[in-house]
Each structure stands twice: as C-alpha cells, then as structure tokens.
Amino acid sequence: MSKRVIAYCRTSTENQKEEKTIQLQVESLKAYAQKHDYDIVEWFEDDGVSGGLEHRPALARLMKCLETNLDIEGVLIYKLDRLARDLYIQEGLIKEFTKFKKEVISTLEPDLASNDPFRKAFRQMLGVFAEFEKAMITLRMKNGRNSAVAKGRWHGGSIYGYDHGKNGELLINQSEANTVRKMYHMKRYQKLSPKKIAEWLNDEKVPTKRKTTKWHSLTVRKILRNPAYKGYLQYQGQLHPGNHEPIIK
C-alpha cells in the first residue's frame, strides 16, 4: 500500500537562478514518489521567499496540515536545504516533523532525516555548508550592489519617471518625468502636501507606474524625497553621484 505524504518545494529570494526551480523540484518529487510508491496527497510551494519562517505561508499551511491529518506519514522534499539553509531552522523543522511522527524524505539525501547519531552529524555538517553557501550568496549580492553604486549605476527596481535600458540603465520616461516635475512644483511653489498632490493626480486621472493603482500620499512622499530624481543614488545612508540624467535640475 502506498505511503500518503505531502510535498514541499521552495526557491529563495537570494538566488533567483537556482539550479532547481519550483517546476523542476515538482517533477523530481513526482518521479521519486512514483519510483518509491509514495502517494502525494497535497503540494505546498514557497516560490521566491527567504529562508526565514515568518515569510513562508506554504510552510505554515504544511505544519497545520500535519497537525490535523493523522493519516499523512511523511513530508517529501527535494533536498534538505529546501527546508532551510540555516542549520538551526532546518534541525528545528525536522524536530517538529518527528514530533508529529512524520518521516522526512529527501530525494537527494535518503534517510538523512533519521535520528541515527551518525546521520544526524552528517546532516548537520551539510547544514553548515549550506549556511556558508547562503552567506556567500549574500556577500556576492552586496558586492554587486557596491560595485553598481561605485559606477553610478541604478541598483534598485522600477522607479517612476524612468524606464530601464537594455543594460539596466535608467532612461527618462518623458510623460512620467513631466508628472514628477509637476509634483516638485506643487510642493515647492504651491506648498501642497503629499496627500493633496495625490488627490490632484487621482482627480486628473494621471496613471501610476502600474497603471491600475491609485496615487497615495506615501508614494508621492517617496518620490519627493528620492535623490535619484536629482541625479544621485542613495546606498547605506550615503549619497553617490549617479550616471543617469536627473529629472529635477
């Protein structure tokens, strides 16, 4: 008789180009389940989330499922670091699963979730390497941002008033730039608050960057305080000259 299990997949925010995407993890788990006679009764997927527990809604639902479904015999994962790279979180989750008398099945590390002393020591050693890998990914990302700022390149996401060029550079969006200039004019010369400016933009049906949302005072305030519009980049509390064309001169 097939063992009833639930499956958990995760990709992290730290490395969006991970070797195993959610879909590839799903395919791997399906193949493993078929080969070893497991019946996957429910799937839980956290796509593009950090390793911290507070930002993983699918994992929270999984834990609730384990509490209320006594007939589920185990949790199937692609690899132990999909639970968490952080050793303490990983071990804590495995302890929770075993508390519910659920087996943890890792397709690439069979039986490593066992409480056998040797396997536990080996699992913890793998966890240390996973933590080191996480630290290196974070360091590379930080160095990448530092390098971008040093060269005057924008290192953030979408910003109202600009479009992104082929190489990620900021290019002025003339229509949005005119709106930005209008905001600065209304604040400086008409002494209007961000709330009043947002109300005016909505009354005039000026589209936001997303086109489907309305203007809010917080959005306007962020634009009015953003040094990027004056040609600067802000990073770690410091201003650095940007290589993009300023909208406000």
GROMACS .gro file of C-alpha atoms in nm:
model
  249
    1MET     CA    1   0.000   0.000   0.000
    2SER     CA    2   0.131   0.346  -0.093
    3LYS     CA    3   0.251   0.579   0.181
    4ARG     CA    4   0.050   0.901   0.198
    5VAL     CA    5   0.283   1.202   0.201
    6ILE     CA    6   0.273   1.575   0.139
    7ALA     CA    7   0.533   1.751  -0.077
    8TYR     CA    8   0.714   2.079  -0.009
    9CYS     CA    9   0.910   2.289  -0.261
   10ARG     CA   10   1.092   2.620  -0.217
   11THR     CA   11   1.308   2.863  -0.411
   12SER     CA   12   1.470   3.157  -0.234
   13THR     CA   13   1.495   3.529  -0.297
   14GLU     CA   14   1.874   3.514  -0.266
   15ASN     CA   15   1.927   3.318  -0.584
   16GLN     CA   16   1.657   3.354  -0.846
   17LYS     CA   17   1.870   3.149  -1.089
   18GLU     CA   18   1.883   2.842  -0.870
   19GLU     CA   19   1.962   2.513  -1.037
   20LYS     CA   20   1.625   2.375  -0.935
   21THR     CA   21   1.321   2.590  -0.996
   22ILE     CA   22   0.987   2.505  -0.839
   23GLN     CA   23   0.876   2.321  -1.154
   24LEU     CA   24   1.192   2.112  -1.167
   25GLN     CA   25   1.156   2.027  -0.799
   26VAL     CA   26   0.796   1.921  -0.862
   27GLU     CA   27   0.897   1.695  -1.150
   28SER     CA   28   1.175   1.539  -0.941
   29LEU     CA   29   0.942   1.472  -0.647
   30LYS     CA   30   0.678   1.316  -0.872
   31ALA     CA   31   0.935   1.082  -1.026
   32TYR     CA   32   1.074   0.986  -0.684
   33ALA     CA   33   0.724   0.925  -0.543
   34GLN     CA   34   0.630   0.701  -0.833
   35LYS     CA   35   0.952   0.500  -0.804
   36HIS     CA   36   0.924   0.450  -0.426
   37ASP     CA   37   0.546   0.405  -0.404
   38TYR     CA   38   0.455   0.733  -0.230
   39ASP     CA   39   0.114   0.892  -0.279
   40ILE     CA   40   0.148   1.274  -0.278
   41VAL     CA   41  -0.186   1.394  -0.143
   42GLU     CA   42  -0.108   1.767  -0.126
   43TRP     CA   43   0.154   2.014  -0.252
   44PHE     CA   44   0.299   2.315  -0.071
   45GLU     CA   45   0.513   2.566  -0.261
   46ASP     CA   46   0.703   2.875  -0.140
   47ASP     CA   47   0.838   3.036  -0.456
   48GLY     CA   48   1.092   3.316  -0.422
   49VAL     CA   49   1.089   3.350  -0.044
   50SER     CA   50   1.363   3.383   0.215
   51GLY     CA   51   1.471   3.105   0.448
   52GLY     CA   52   1.311   3.277   0.749
   53LEU     CA   53   0.995   3.110   0.878
   54GLU     CA   54   0.789   3.430   0.904
   55HIS     CA   55   0.775   3.480   0.525
   56ARG     CA   56   0.679   3.126   0.420
   57PRO     CA   57   0.299   3.091   0.404
   58ALA     CA   58   0.307   2.749   0.236
   59LEU     CA   59   0.524   2.607   0.514
   60ALA     CA   60   0.281   2.744   0.774
   61ARG     CA   61  -0.007   2.568   0.595
   62LEU     CA   62   0.201   2.249   0.577
   63MET     CA   63   0.256   2.250   0.955
   64LYS     CA   64  -0.118   2.297   1.010
   65CYS     CA   65  -0.186   2.010   0.772
   66LEU     CA   66   0.045   1.780   0.969
   67GLU     CA   67  -0.135   1.866   1.292
   68THR     CA   68  -0.481   1.787   1.157
   69ASN     CA   69  -0.415   1.495   0.920
   70LEU     CA   70  -0.300   1.195   1.120
   71ASP     CA   71  -0.305   0.964   0.817
   72ILE     CA   72  -0.020   1.153   0.647
   73GLU     CA   73   0.300   0.959   0.702
   74GLY     CA   74   0.570   1.196   0.582
   75VAL     CA   75   0.697   1.511   0.412
   76LEU     CA   76   0.869   1.474   0.076
   77ILE     CA   77   1.130   1.736  -0.021
   78TYR     CA   78   1.385   1.768  -0.299
   79LYS     CA   79   1.677   1.847  -0.069
   80LEU     CA   80   1.719   1.932   0.300
   81ASP     CA   81   1.828   2.290   0.227
   82ARG     CA   82   1.485   2.346   0.069
   83LEU     CA   83   1.356   2.334   0.427
   84ALA     CA   84   1.621   2.592   0.522
   85ARG     CA   85   1.989   2.659   0.466
   86ASP     CA   86   2.015   2.781   0.823
   87LEU     CA   87   2.115   2.478   1.030
   88TYR     CA   88   1.911   2.575   1.337
   89ILE     CA   89   1.592   2.629   1.136
   90GLN     CA   90   1.648   2.308   0.943
   91GLU     CA   91   1.700   2.099   1.257
   92GLY     CA   92   1.406   2.270   1.426
   93LEU     CA   93   1.172   2.181   1.139
   94ILE     CA   94   1.289   1.819   1.131
   95LYS     CA   95   1.229   1.802   1.507
   96GLU     CA   96   0.875   1.936   1.457
   97PHE     CA   97   0.804   1.680   1.186
   98THR     CA   98   0.926   1.393   1.403
   99LYS     CA   99   0.718   1.526   1.693
  100PHE     CA  100   0.413   1.464   1.473
  101LYS     CA  101   0.560   1.120   1.393
  102LYS     CA  102   0.610   1.218   1.029
  103GLU     CA  103   0.901   1.091   0.823
  104VAL     CA  104   1.110   1.345   0.631
  105ILE     CA  105   1.207   1.213   0.287
  106SER     CA  106   1.476   1.398   0.091
  107THR     CA  107   1.507   1.273  -0.267
  108LEU     CA  108   1.878   1.359  -0.288
  109GLU     CA  109   1.965   1.260   0.070
  110PRO     CA  110   1.769   0.942   0.154
  111ASP     CA  111   1.744   0.865   0.527
  112LEU     CA  112   1.939   1.175   0.634
  113ALA     CA  113   1.641   1.292   0.838
  114SER     CA  114   1.685   0.988   1.062
  115ASN     CA  115   1.781   1.043   1.427
  116ASP     CA  116   2.070   0.799   1.396
  117PRO     CA  117   2.372   0.982   1.555
  118PHE     CA  118   2.597   0.940   1.251
  119ARG     CA  119   2.332   1.058   1.007
  120LYS     CA  120   2.240   1.349   1.233
  121ALA     CA  121   2.606   1.457   1.249
  122PHE     CA  122   2.639   1.427   0.871
  123ARG     CA  123   2.317   1.621   0.820
  124GLN     CA  124   2.443   1.898   1.046
  125MET     CA  125   2.769   1.908   0.852
  126LEU     CA  126   2.571   1.956   0.530
  127GLY     CA  127   2.374   2.228   0.706
  128VAL     CA  128   2.696   2.412   0.791
  129PHE     CA  129   2.798   2.407   0.425
  130ALA     CA  130   2.452   2.529   0.324
  131GLU     CA  131   2.480   2.818   0.573
  132PHE     CA  132   2.820   2.904   0.427
  133GLU     CA  133   2.674   2.900   0.076
  134LYS     CA  134   2.394   3.132   0.189
  135ALA     CA  135   2.647   3.372   0.342
  136MET     CA  136   2.849   3.372   0.019
  137ILE     CA  137   2.539   3.445  -0.191
  138THR     CA  138   2.455   3.739   0.037
  139LEU     CA  139   2.813   3.866   0.016
  140ARG     CA  140   2.817   3.844  -0.365
  141MET     CA  141   2.487   4.034  -0.383
  142LYS     CA  142   2.623   4.303  -0.151
  143ASN     CA  143   2.945   4.331  -0.352
  144GLY     CA  144   2.739   4.355  -0.669
  145ARG     CA  145   2.538   4.644  -0.527
  146ASN     CA  146   2.855   4.814  -0.403
  147SER     CA  147   3.009   4.781  -0.750
  148ALA     CA  148   2.697   4.919  -0.918
  149VAL     CA  149   2.684   5.220  -0.684
  150ALA     CA  150   3.057   5.287  -0.730
  151LYS     CA  151   2.999   5.302  -1.107
  152GLY     CA  152   2.692   5.522  -1.065
  153ARG     CA  153   2.452   5.252  -1.187
  154TRP     CA  154   2.100   5.220  -1.054
  155HIS     CA  155   2.073   4.910  -0.834
  156GLY     CA  156   1.704   4.920  -0.747
  157GLY     CA  157   1.388   4.810  -0.922
  158SER     CA  158   1.125   5.005  -1.111
  159ILE     CA  159   1.120   5.380  -1.045
  160TYR     CA  160   0.853   5.627  -1.159
  161GLY     CA  161   0.984   5.872  -1.417
  162TYR     CA  162   1.233   5.630  -1.569
  163ASP     CA  163   1.241   5.319  -1.785
  164HIS     CA  164   1.518   5.060  -1.787
  165GLY     CA  165   1.751   5.035  -2.087
  166LYS     CA  166   1.895   4.711  -2.226
  167ASN     CA  167   2.180   4.716  -1.975
  168GLY     CA  168   1.965   4.818  -1.679
  169GLU     CA  169   2.049   5.189  -1.708
  170LEU     CA  170   1.784   5.450  -1.626
  171LEU     CA  171   1.628   5.627  -1.924
  172ILE     CA  172   1.390   5.918  -1.874
  173ASN     CA  173   1.025   5.845  -1.947
  174GLN     CA  174   0.917   6.190  -2.064
  175SER     CA  175   0.549   6.157  -1.976
  176GLU     CA  176   0.621   6.036  -1.622
  177ALA     CA  177   0.908   6.283  -1.583
  178ASN     CA  178   0.669   6.571  -1.652
  179THR     CA  179   0.447   6.441  -1.372
  180VAL     CA  180   0.745   6.425  -1.135
  181ARG     CA  181   0.835   6.786  -1.220
  182LYS     CA  182   0.473   6.886  -1.158
  183MET     CA  183   0.484   6.721  -0.814
  184TYR     CA  184   0.800   6.909  -0.718
  185HIS     CA  185   0.649   7.235  -0.846
  186MET     CA  186   0.328   7.181  -0.647
  187LYS     CA  187   0.524   7.114  -0.330
  188ARG     CA  188   0.775   7.397  -0.368
  189TYR     CA  189   0.563   7.677  -0.507
  190GLN     CA  190   0.206   7.584  -0.413
  191LYS     CA  191   0.308   7.440  -0.074
  192LEU     CA  192   0.080   7.139  -0.124
  193SER     CA  193   0.114   6.832   0.097
  194PRO     CA  194   0.176   6.484  -0.048
  195LYS     CA  195  -0.187   6.400   0.032
  196LYS     CA  196  -0.317   6.698  -0.168
  197ILE     CA  197  -0.082   6.618  -0.457
  198ALA     CA  198  -0.204   6.256  -0.460
  199GLU     CA  199  -0.566   6.375  -0.465
  200TRP     CA  200  -0.491   6.604  -0.760
  201LEU     CA  201  -0.318   6.324  -0.953
  202ASN     CA  202  -0.616   6.094  -0.900
  203ASP     CA  203  -0.863   6.369  -0.998
  204GLU     CA  204  -0.665   6.428  -1.318
  205LYS     CA  205  -0.651   6.051  -1.379
  206VAL     CA  206  -0.272   6.054  -1.407
  207PRO     CA  207  -0.164   5.687  -1.433
  208THR     CA  208   0.076   5.538  -1.181
  209LYS     CA  209   0.366   5.318  -1.285
  210ARG     CA  210   0.144   5.011  -1.254
  211LYS     CA  211  -0.139   5.186  -1.440
  212THR     CA  212  -0.406   5.004  -1.235
  213THR     CA  213  -0.344   5.155  -0.891
  214LYS     CA  214  -0.429   5.495  -0.744
  215TRP     CA  215  -0.189   5.754  -0.611
  216HIS     CA  216  -0.132   5.760  -0.235
  217SER     CA  217   0.036   6.022  -0.021
  218LEU     CA  218   0.311   5.776   0.078
  219THR     CA  219   0.400   5.718  -0.289
  220VAL     CA  220   0.415   6.091  -0.355
  221ARG     CA  221   0.626   6.148  -0.043
  222LYS     CA  222   0.877   5.883  -0.154
  223ILE     CA  223   0.910   6.047  -0.496
  224LEU     CA  224   0.962   6.391  -0.344
  225ARG     CA  225   1.233   6.256  -0.112
  226ASN     CA  226   1.411   6.030  -0.362
  227PRO     CA  227   1.754   6.177  -0.453
  228ALA     CA  228   1.756   5.975  -0.776
  229TYR     CA  229   1.545   6.247  -0.939
  230LYS     CA  230   1.831   6.491  -0.878
  231GLY     CA  231   2.093   6.255  -1.018
  232TYR     CA  232   2.208   6.080  -0.700
  233LEU     CA  233   2.196   5.724  -0.569
  234GLN     CA  234   2.133   5.651  -0.202
  235TYR     CA  235   2.302   5.344  -0.054
  236GLN     CA  236   2.356   5.261   0.312
  237GLY     CA  237   2.264   5.615   0.414
  238GLN     CA  238   2.515   5.778   0.176
  239LEU     CA  239   2.458   5.973  -0.146
  240HIS     CA  240   2.661   5.885  -0.456
  241PRO     CA  241   2.660   6.054  -0.799
  242GLY     CA  242   2.456   5.853  -1.050
  243ASN     CA  243   2.530   5.821  -1.419
  244HIS     CA  244   2.165   5.873  -1.516
  245GLU     CA  245   2.011   6.201  -1.633
  246PRO     CA  246   1.834   6.385  -1.349
  247ILE     CA  247   1.471   6.487  -1.390
  248ILE     CA  248   1.494   6.769  -1.138
  249LYS     CA  249   1.780   7.010  -1.214
   0.00000   0.00000   0.00000
